[in-house]
Coordinates of C-alpha atoms in Angstrom, one line a residue:
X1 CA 128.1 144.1 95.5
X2 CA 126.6 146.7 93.0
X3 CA 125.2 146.1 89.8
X4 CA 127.4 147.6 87.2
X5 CA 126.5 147.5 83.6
X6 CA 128.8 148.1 80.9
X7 CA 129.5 151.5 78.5
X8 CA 127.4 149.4 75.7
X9 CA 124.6 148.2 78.1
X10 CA 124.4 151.3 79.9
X11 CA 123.8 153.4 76.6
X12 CA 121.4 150.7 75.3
X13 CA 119.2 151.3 78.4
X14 CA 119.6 155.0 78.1
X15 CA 118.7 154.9 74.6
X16 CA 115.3 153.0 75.2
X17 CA 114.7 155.1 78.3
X18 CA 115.1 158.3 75.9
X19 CA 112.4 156.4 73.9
X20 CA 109.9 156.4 76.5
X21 CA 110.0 152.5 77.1
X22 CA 108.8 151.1 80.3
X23 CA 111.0 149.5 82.4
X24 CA 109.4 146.1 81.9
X25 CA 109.9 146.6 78.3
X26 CA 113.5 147.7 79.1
X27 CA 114.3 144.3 81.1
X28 CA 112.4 142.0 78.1
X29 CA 114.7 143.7 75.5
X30 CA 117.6 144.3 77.3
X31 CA 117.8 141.6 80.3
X32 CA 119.0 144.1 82.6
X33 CA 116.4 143.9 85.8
X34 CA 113.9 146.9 86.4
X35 CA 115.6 148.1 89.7
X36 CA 119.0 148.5 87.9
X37 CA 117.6 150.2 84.7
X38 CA 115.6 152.6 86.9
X39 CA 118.7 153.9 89.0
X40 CA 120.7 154.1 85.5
X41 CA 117.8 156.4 84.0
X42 CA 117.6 158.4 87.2
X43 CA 121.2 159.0 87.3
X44 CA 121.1 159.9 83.5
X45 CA 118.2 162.9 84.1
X46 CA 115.5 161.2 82.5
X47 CA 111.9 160.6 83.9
X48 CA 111.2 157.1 84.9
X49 CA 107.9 155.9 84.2
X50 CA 106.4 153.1 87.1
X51 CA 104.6 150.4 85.1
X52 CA 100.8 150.5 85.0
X53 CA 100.5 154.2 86.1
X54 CA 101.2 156.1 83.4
X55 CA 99.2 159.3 83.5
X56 CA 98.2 158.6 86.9
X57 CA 99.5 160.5 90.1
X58 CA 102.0 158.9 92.2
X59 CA 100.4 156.5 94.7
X60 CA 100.3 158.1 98.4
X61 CA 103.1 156.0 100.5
X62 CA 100.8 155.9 103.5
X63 CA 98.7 153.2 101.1
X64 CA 101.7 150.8 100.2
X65 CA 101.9 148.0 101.8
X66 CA 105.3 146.1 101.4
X67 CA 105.4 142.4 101.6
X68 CA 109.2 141.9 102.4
X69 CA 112.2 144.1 104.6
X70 CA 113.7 146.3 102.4
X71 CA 115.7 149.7 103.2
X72 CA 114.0 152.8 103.8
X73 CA 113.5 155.1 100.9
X74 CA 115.5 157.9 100.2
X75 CA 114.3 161.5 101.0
X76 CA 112.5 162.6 97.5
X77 CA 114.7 166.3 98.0
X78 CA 118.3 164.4 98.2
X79 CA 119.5 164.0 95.0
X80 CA 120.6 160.5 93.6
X81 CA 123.7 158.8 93.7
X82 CA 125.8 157.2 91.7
X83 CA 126.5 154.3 91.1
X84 CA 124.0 152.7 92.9
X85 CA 125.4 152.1 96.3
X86 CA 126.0 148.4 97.4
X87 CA 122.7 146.3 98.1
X88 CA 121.8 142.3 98.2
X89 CA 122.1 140.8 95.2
X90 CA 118.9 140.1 93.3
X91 CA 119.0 136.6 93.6
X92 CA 119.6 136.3 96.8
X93 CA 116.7 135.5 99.4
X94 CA 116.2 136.3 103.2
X95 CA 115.3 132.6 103.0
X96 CA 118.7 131.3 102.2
X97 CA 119.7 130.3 105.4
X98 CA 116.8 128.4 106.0
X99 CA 117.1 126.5 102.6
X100 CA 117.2 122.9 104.7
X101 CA 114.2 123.6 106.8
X102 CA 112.0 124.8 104.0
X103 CA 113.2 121.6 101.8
X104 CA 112.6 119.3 104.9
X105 CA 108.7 120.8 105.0
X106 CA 108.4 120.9 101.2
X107 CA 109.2 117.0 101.5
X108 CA 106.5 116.8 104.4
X109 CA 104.0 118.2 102.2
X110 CA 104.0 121.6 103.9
X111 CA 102.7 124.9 102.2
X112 CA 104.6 128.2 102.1
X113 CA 102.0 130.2 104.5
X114 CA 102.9 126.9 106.6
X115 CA 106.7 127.4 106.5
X116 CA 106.1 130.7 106.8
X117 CA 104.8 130.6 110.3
X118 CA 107.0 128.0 111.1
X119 CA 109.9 130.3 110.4
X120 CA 108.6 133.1 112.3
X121 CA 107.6 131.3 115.4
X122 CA 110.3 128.9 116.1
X123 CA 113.8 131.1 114.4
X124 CA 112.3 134.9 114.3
X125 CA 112.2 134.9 110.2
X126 CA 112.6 139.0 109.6
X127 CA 111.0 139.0 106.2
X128 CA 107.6 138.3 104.9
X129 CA 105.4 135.8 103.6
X130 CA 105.7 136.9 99.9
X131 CA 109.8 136.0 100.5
X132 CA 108.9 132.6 101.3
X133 CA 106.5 132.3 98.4
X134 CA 108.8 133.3 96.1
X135 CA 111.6 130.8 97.5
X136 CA 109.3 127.9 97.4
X137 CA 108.4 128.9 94.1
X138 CA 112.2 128.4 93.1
X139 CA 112.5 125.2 94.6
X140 CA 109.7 123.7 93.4
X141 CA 110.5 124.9 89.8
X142 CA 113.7 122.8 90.2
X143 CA 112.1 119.5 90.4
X144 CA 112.8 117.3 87.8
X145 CA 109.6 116.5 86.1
X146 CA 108.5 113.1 86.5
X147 CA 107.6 111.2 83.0
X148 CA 104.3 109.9 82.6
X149 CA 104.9 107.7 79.0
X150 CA 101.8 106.5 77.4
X151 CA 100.9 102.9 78.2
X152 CA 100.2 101.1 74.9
X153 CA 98.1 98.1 75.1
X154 CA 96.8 95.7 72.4
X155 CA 93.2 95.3 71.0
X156 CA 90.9 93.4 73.9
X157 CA 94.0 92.7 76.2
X158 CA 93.1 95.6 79.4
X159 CA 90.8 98.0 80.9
X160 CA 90.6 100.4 83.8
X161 CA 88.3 100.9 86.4
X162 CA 87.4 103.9 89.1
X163 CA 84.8 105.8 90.4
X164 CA 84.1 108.9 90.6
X165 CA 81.7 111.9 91.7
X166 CA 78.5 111.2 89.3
X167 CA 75.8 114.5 89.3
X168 CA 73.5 115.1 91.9
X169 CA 70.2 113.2 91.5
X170 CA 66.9 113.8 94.0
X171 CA 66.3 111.1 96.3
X172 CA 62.8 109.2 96.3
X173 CA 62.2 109.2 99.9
X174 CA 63.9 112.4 101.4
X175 CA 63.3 114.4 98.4
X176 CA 67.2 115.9 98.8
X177 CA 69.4 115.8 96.1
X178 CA 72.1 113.6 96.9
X179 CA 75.3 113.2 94.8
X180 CA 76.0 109.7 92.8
X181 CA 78.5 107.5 92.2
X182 CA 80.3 107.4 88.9
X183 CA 81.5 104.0 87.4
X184 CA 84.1 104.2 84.5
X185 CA 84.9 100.9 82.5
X186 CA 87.5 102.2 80.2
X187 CA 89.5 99.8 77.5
X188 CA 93.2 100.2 77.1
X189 CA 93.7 100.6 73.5
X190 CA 90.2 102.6 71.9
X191 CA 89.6 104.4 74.9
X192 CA 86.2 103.6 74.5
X193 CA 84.2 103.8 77.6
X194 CA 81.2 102.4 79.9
X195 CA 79.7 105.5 81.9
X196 CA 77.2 103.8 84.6
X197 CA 75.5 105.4 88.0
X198 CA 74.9 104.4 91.0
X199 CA 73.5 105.6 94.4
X200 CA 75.5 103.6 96.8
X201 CA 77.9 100.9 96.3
X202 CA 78.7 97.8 97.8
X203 CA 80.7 94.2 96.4
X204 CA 77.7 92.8 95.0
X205 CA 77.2 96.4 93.5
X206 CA 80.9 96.6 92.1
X207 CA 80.6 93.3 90.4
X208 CA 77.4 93.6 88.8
X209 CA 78.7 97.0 86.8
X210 CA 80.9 94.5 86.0
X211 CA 78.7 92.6 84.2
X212 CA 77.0 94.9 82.7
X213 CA 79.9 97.1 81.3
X214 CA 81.0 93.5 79.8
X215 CA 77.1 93.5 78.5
X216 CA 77.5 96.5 76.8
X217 CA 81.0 96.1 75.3
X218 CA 79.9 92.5 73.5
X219 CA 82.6 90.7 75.3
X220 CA 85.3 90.6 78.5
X221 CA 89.0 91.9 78.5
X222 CA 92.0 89.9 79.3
X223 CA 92.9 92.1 82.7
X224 CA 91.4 94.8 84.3
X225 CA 93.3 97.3 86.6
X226 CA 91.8 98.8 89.2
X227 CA 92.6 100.9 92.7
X228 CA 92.4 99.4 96.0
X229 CA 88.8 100.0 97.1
X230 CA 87.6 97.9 99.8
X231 CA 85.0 96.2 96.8
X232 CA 87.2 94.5 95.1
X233 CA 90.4 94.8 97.5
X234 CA 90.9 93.4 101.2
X235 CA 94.5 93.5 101.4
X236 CA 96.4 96.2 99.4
X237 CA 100.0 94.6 98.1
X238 CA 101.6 95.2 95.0
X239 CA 102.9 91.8 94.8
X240 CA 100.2 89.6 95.8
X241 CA 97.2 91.5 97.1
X242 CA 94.1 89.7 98.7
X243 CA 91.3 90.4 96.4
X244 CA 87.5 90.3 98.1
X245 CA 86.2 86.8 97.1
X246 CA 83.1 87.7 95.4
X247 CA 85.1 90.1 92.8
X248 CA 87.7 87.2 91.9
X249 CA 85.3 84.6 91.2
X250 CA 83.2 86.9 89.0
X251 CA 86.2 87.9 87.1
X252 CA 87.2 84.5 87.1
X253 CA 84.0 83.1 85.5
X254 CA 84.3 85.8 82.5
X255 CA 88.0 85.3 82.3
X256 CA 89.6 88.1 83.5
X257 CA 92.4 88.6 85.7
X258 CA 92.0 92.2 88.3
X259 CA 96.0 93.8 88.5
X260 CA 95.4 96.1 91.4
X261 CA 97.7 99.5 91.2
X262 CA 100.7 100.2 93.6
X263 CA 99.4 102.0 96.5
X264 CA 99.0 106.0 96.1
X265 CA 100.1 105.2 92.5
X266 CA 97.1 106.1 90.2
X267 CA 99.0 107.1 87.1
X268 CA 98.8 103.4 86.3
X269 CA 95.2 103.7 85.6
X270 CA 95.5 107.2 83.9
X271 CA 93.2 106.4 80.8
X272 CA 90.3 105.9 83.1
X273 CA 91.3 108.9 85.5
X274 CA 91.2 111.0 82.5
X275 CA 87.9 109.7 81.0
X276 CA 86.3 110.0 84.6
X277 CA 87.9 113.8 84.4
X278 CA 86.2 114.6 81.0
X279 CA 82.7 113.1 81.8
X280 CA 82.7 115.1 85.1
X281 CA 83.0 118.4 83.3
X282 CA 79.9 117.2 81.1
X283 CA 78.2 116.6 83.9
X284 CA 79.1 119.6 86.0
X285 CA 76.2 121.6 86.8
X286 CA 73.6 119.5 86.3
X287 CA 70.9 117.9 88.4
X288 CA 68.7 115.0 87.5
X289 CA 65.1 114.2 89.1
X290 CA 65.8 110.5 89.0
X291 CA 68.9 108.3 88.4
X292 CA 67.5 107.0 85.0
X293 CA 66.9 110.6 83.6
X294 CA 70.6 111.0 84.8
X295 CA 71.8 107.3 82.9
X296 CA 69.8 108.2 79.9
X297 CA 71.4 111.8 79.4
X298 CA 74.8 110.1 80.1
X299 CA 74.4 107.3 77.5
X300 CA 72.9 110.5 75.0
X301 CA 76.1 112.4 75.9
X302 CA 78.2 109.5 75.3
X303 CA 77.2 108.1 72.1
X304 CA 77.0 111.7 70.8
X305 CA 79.8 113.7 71.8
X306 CA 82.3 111.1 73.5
X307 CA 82.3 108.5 71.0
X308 CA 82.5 110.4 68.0
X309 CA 85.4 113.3 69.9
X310 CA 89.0 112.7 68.5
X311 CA 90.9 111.3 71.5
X312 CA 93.9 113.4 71.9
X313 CA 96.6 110.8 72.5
X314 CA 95.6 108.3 70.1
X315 CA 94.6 111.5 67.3
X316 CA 91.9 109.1 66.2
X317 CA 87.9 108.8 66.6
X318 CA 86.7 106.3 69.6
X319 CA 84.1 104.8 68.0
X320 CA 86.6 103.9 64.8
X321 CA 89.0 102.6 67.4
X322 CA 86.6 100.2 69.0
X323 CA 85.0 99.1 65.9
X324 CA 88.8 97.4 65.5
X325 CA 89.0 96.4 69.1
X326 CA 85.2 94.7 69.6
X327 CA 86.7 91.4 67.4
X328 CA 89.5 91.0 70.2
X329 CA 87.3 90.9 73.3
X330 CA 86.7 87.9 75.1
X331 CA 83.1 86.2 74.2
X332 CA 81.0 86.2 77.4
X333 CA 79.1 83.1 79.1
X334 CA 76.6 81.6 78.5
X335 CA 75.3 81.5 81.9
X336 CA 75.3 84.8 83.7
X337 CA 77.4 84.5 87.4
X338 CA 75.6 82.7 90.5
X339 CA 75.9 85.2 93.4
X340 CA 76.2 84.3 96.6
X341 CA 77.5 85.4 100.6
X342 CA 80.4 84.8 101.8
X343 CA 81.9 85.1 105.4
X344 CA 83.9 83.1 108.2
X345 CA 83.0 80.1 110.4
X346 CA 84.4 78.4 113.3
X347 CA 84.0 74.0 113.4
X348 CA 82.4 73.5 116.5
X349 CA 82.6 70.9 119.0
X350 CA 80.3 68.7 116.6
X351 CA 82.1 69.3 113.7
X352 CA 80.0 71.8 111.9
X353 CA 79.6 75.3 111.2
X354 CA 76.2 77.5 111.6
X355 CA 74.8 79.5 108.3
X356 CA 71.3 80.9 109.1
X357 CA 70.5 78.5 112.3
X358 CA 71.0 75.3 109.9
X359 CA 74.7 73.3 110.4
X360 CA 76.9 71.8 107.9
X361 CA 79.3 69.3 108.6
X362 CA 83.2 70.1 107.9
X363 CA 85.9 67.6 107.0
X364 CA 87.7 65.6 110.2
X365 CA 90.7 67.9 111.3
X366 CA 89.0 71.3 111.1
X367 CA 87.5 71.4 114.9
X368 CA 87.9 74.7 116.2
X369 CA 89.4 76.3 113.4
X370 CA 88.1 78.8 111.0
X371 CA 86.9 78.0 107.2
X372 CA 85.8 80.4 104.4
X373 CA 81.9 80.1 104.0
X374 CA 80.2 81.0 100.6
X375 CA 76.7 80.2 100.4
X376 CA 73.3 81.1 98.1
X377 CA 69.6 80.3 98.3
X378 CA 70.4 76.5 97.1
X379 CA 74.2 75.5 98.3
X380 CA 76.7 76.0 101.2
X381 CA 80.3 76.0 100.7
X382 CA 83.1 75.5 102.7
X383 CA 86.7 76.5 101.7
X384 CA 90.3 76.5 103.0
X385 CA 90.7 80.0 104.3
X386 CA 94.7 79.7 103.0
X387 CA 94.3 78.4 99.7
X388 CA 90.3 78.6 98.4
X389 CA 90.4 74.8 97.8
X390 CA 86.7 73.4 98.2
X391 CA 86.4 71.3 101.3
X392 CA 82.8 70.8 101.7
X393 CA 79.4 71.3 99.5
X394 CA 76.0 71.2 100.9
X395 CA 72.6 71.1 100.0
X396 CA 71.1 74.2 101.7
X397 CA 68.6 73.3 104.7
X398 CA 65.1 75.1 104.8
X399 CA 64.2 74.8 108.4
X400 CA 66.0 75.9 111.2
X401 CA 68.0 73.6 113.4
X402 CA 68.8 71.1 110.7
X403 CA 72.2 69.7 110.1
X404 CA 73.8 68.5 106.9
X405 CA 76.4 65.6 107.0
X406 CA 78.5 64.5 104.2
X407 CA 78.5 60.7 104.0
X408 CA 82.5 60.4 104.7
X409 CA 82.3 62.9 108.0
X410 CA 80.2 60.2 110.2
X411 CA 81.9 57.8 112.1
X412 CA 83.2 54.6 110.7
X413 CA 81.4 53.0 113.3
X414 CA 78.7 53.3 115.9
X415 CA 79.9 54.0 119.3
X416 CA 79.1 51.4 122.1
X417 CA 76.4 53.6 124.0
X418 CA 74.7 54.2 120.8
X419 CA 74.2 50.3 120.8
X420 CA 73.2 50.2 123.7
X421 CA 70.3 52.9 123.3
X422 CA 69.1 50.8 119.9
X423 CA 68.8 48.0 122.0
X424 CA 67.0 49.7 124.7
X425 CA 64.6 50.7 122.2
X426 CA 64.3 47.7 120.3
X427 CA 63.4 45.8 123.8
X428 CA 60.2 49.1 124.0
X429 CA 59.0 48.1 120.8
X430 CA 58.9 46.3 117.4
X431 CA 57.8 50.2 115.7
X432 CA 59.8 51.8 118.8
X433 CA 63.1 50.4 117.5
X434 CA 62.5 50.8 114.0
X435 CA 62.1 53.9 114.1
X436 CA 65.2 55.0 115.8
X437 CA 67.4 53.0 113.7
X438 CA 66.0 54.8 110.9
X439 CA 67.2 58.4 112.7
X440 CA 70.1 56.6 113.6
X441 CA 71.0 55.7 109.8
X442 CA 70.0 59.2 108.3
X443 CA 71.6 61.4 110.8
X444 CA 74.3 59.1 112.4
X445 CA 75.5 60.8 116.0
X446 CA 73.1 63.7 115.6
X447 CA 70.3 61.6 115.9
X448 CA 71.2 60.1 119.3
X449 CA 69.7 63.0 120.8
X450 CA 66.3 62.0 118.7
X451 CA 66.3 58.6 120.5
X452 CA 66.9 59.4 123.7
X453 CA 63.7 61.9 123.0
X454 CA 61.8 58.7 121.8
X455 CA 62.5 56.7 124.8
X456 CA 61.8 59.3 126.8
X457 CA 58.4 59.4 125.6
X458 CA 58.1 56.2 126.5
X459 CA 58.6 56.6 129.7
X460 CA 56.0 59.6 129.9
X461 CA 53.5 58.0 127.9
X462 CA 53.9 54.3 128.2
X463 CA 55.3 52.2 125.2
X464 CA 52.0 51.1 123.8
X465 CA 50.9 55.0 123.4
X466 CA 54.5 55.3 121.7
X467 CA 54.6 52.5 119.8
X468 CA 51.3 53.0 118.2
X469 CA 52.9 56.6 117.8
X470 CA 55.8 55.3 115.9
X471 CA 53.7 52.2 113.7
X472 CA 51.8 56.1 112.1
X473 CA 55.1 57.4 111.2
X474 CA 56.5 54.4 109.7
X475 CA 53.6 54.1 107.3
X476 CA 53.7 57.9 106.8
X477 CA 57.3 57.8 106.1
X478 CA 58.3 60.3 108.7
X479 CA 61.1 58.7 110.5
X480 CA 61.1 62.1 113.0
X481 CA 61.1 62.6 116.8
X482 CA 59.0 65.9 116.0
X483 CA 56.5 63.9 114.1
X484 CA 55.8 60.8 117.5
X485 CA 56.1 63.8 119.8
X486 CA 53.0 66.2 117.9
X487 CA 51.6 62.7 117.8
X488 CA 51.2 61.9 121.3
X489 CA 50.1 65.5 121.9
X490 CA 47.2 65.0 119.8
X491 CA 46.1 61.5 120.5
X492 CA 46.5 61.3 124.3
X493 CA 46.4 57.6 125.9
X494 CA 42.7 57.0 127.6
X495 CA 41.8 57.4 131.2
X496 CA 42.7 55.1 133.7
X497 CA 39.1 53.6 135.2
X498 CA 39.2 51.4 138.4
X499 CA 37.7 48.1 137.8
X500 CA 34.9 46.4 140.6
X501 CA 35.4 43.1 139.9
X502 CA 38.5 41.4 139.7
X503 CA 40.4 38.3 140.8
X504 CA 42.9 39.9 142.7
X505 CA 40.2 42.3 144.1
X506 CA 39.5 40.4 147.7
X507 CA 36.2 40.8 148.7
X508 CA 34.6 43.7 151.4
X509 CA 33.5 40.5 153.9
X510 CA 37.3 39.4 154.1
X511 CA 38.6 42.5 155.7
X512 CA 35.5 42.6 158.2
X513 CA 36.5 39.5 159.3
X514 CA 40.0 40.3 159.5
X515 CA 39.3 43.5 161.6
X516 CA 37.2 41.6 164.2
X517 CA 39.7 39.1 164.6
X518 CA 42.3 41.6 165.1
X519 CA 39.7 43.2 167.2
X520 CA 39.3 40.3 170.2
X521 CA 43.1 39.7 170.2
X522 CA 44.1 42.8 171.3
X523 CA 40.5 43.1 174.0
X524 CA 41.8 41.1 177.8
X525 CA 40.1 38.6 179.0

């Protein structure tokens, strides 16, 4: 349909037009659109000025290049007509009919350019890219914005934590510059926040910023909300989330509880995503030498400039706003945390588990299945894998191939071959049988093996050889199979030496007188 104005708005536009107004100025004043002002000037006589070319010839058409389908121009020697004769209607879009396709893509995350070629490829869209980048435009300006409300939290009570892309610092051995890790500690209600670097990070890594971000703050929030990275993270779940072990008992010893965000739901932790924002564009640009020339100018920059800025949500200074915050943290330990490793085991068929080529004994019930493992330079833990209760704790072994054994995991009583093997030994020895009753008491069905390596020595070496073996490690106290064995090696028996005279030695006469008996018997008379 055309686009008729009234008597009033048509003289208004004429009026301007007389004027010498642009038709840009024309549409701001007026709200009449360009295109229908023009035609109305035209038809009236009077010049019509394009926008941005005044005093400029009229652009050559061979150099336009038009970015939808729209009629051919009329030849500049007819004259115009009026009124304008029927064309689409200004709001209306060669994209219209697509609407649900272009909606479906938006809602796939697709671009325009994307929907664009979409369009062209799979229905023959007529028009151009520009159309679709105008209708996209439209539908994405009628979203309904989605509220962000500012989270307010009390003194001491949370904190946020991310990384981020930290500046690029030159590495020691390659000599590159390589870019660093930015860890942002950032407390709910001051704002006030811990800027530390990093060149790689890891779960021992993540906790000890950790630490020291609650080192520098003078104390430990009640909660700390953080995004799913695999450091303090396993399983992502909004309702109850698997954190990594060695980042829950940290928190846990400085009292704080970790509230993971909803996956692909960052807003929750917006105070630190816009801290970690602002600190980049400080450190945009730059490039360090080493990574404590980079902390130093970062803790410069942030006592300077970031503490003393005026926060623009809270419209107060940070430093003020922590001064009244500092009172409400947590106090911190005395002791800092113990760190340790932590993995999975399987029970084996002897009832323990291997850390390091040493072996720990589990509870009865766990053969064959699979316990959590934490262990350090002094202790090895064992834990139920489904709740975290302790099942187990062991001295840590120095030497390879030893086993641990918790009193209440050996047998209630000693099996009849096992008798039967003291007894054997016993009946090699007074020392002999001491000393495997002593393995047998310390290491219980382990030390079975042990015997039947001491008796076998006997057998190689002769029970006096092993007995005197045994008497030296009674008296040293070394109650060990390694120990008699090294023993022997060391102090072999003496030489057998064949003895001349002897009562059961017959003598050399006897035989000769045996042999010529034998002799005649057999010659015939």
């Amino acid at each position: 349909m055309a686009n008729i104005l009234s008597d009033a708005k048509k003289r208004q536009v004429i009026a301007l037009g007389q004027l010498g107004w642009t038709l840009r100025r024309i549409e701001a004043a007026t709200g009449v659109r360009r295109e229908t002002a023009g035609a109305y000037l035209k038809a009236a006589g009077l010049a019509v000025r394009p926008p941005g070319r005044w005093g400029h010839p009229p652009a050559n058409p061979a150099k336009e290049v038009s970015t939808d389908l729209t009629t051919p121009a009329a030849s500049p020697s007819a004259p115009p007509t009026w009124p304008p004769g029927p064309q689409r209607a200004p709001t209306a879009s060669a994209c219209a009919p697509y609407r649900e396709l272009i909606e479906l893509a938006l809602a796939r995350g697709r671009n325009a350019m994307a929907i664009w070629r979409d369009l062209v490829d799979d229905h023959g869209f007529p028009a151009q890219y520009a159309s679709v980048r105008r209708f996209v435009g439209r539908l994405r300006g009628q979203r309904t914005p989605e509220a962000h409300p500012v989270i307010v939290t009390a003194p001491g009570e949370e904190g946020q934590v991310d990384y981020g892309d930290g500046p690029m610092v030159r590495h020691s051995v390659t000599g590159k510059y390589r870019r660093t890790r930015l860890f942002l500690f950032t407390l709910g209600y001051s704002r006030k926040s811990v800027r530390l670097l990093t060149v790689a990070s890891s779960t021992r890594r993540w906790c000890e910023l950790h630490e020291e971000t609650f080192r520098r703050l003078g104390g430990a929030v009640k909660v700390t909300v953080l995004d799913n990275l695999r450091e303090g993270v396993l399983t992502p779940d909004i309702y109850d989330p698997a954190l990594n072990p060695l980042y829950r008992d940290v928190l846990a010893h400085y009292g704080v509880v970790a509230l993971p965000c909803r996956v692909g739901d960052p807003d929750r932790k917006g105070k630190v995503e816009s801290a970690i924002a602002h600190t980049q564009a400080a450190l945009k640009g730059l490039r360090f030498e080493t990574l404590e020339e980079a902390q130093a100018y970062l803790d410069r920059w942030d006592a300077r400039w970031a503490d003393t800025r005026i926060h623009g949500t809270t419209k107060r200074q940070v430093a003020a706003m922590f001064a009244e915050e500092r009172p409400a943290l947590r106090p911190l330990p005395v002791e800092p945390f113990r760190y340790y490793q932590f993995g999975t085991r399987t029970v084996h068929l002897d009832n323990c588990i291997e850390v390091d080529y040493a072996y720990y004994s589990a509870p009865p019930g766990w053969l064959g299945h699979d316990v959590a493992v934490q262990w350090n330079a002094s202790h090895v833990r064992l834990l139920d894998p489904g709740t975290g209760q302790l099942l187990r704790e062991h001295r840590r072994q120095a030497a390879r191939g030893r086993h641990a054994i918790h009193p209440d995991d050996r047998p209630p009583r000693t099996p009849p071959t096992t008798v039967t093997l003291l007894a054997q030994a016993a009946r090699a020895g007074t020392h002999i049988g001491a000393l495997c009753a002593t393995i047998h008491r310390r290491d219980g069905e382990l030390g079975v093996r042990r015997i039947l390596g001491v008796l076998g020595l006997v057998k190689k070496h002769g029970a006096v050889a092993v007995e005197a073996a045994c008497a030296a490690a009674l008296d040293l106290e070394i109650a060990d199979y390694r120990f008699v064995r090294r023993y022997l090696e060391r102090h072999p028996a003496a030489p057998l030496t064949l003895r001349q005279v002897d009562p059961l030695i017959r003598e050399l006469t006897h035989y000769r007188d045996v042999i010529a008996h034998k002799t005649r018997e057999e010659i015939p008379t």
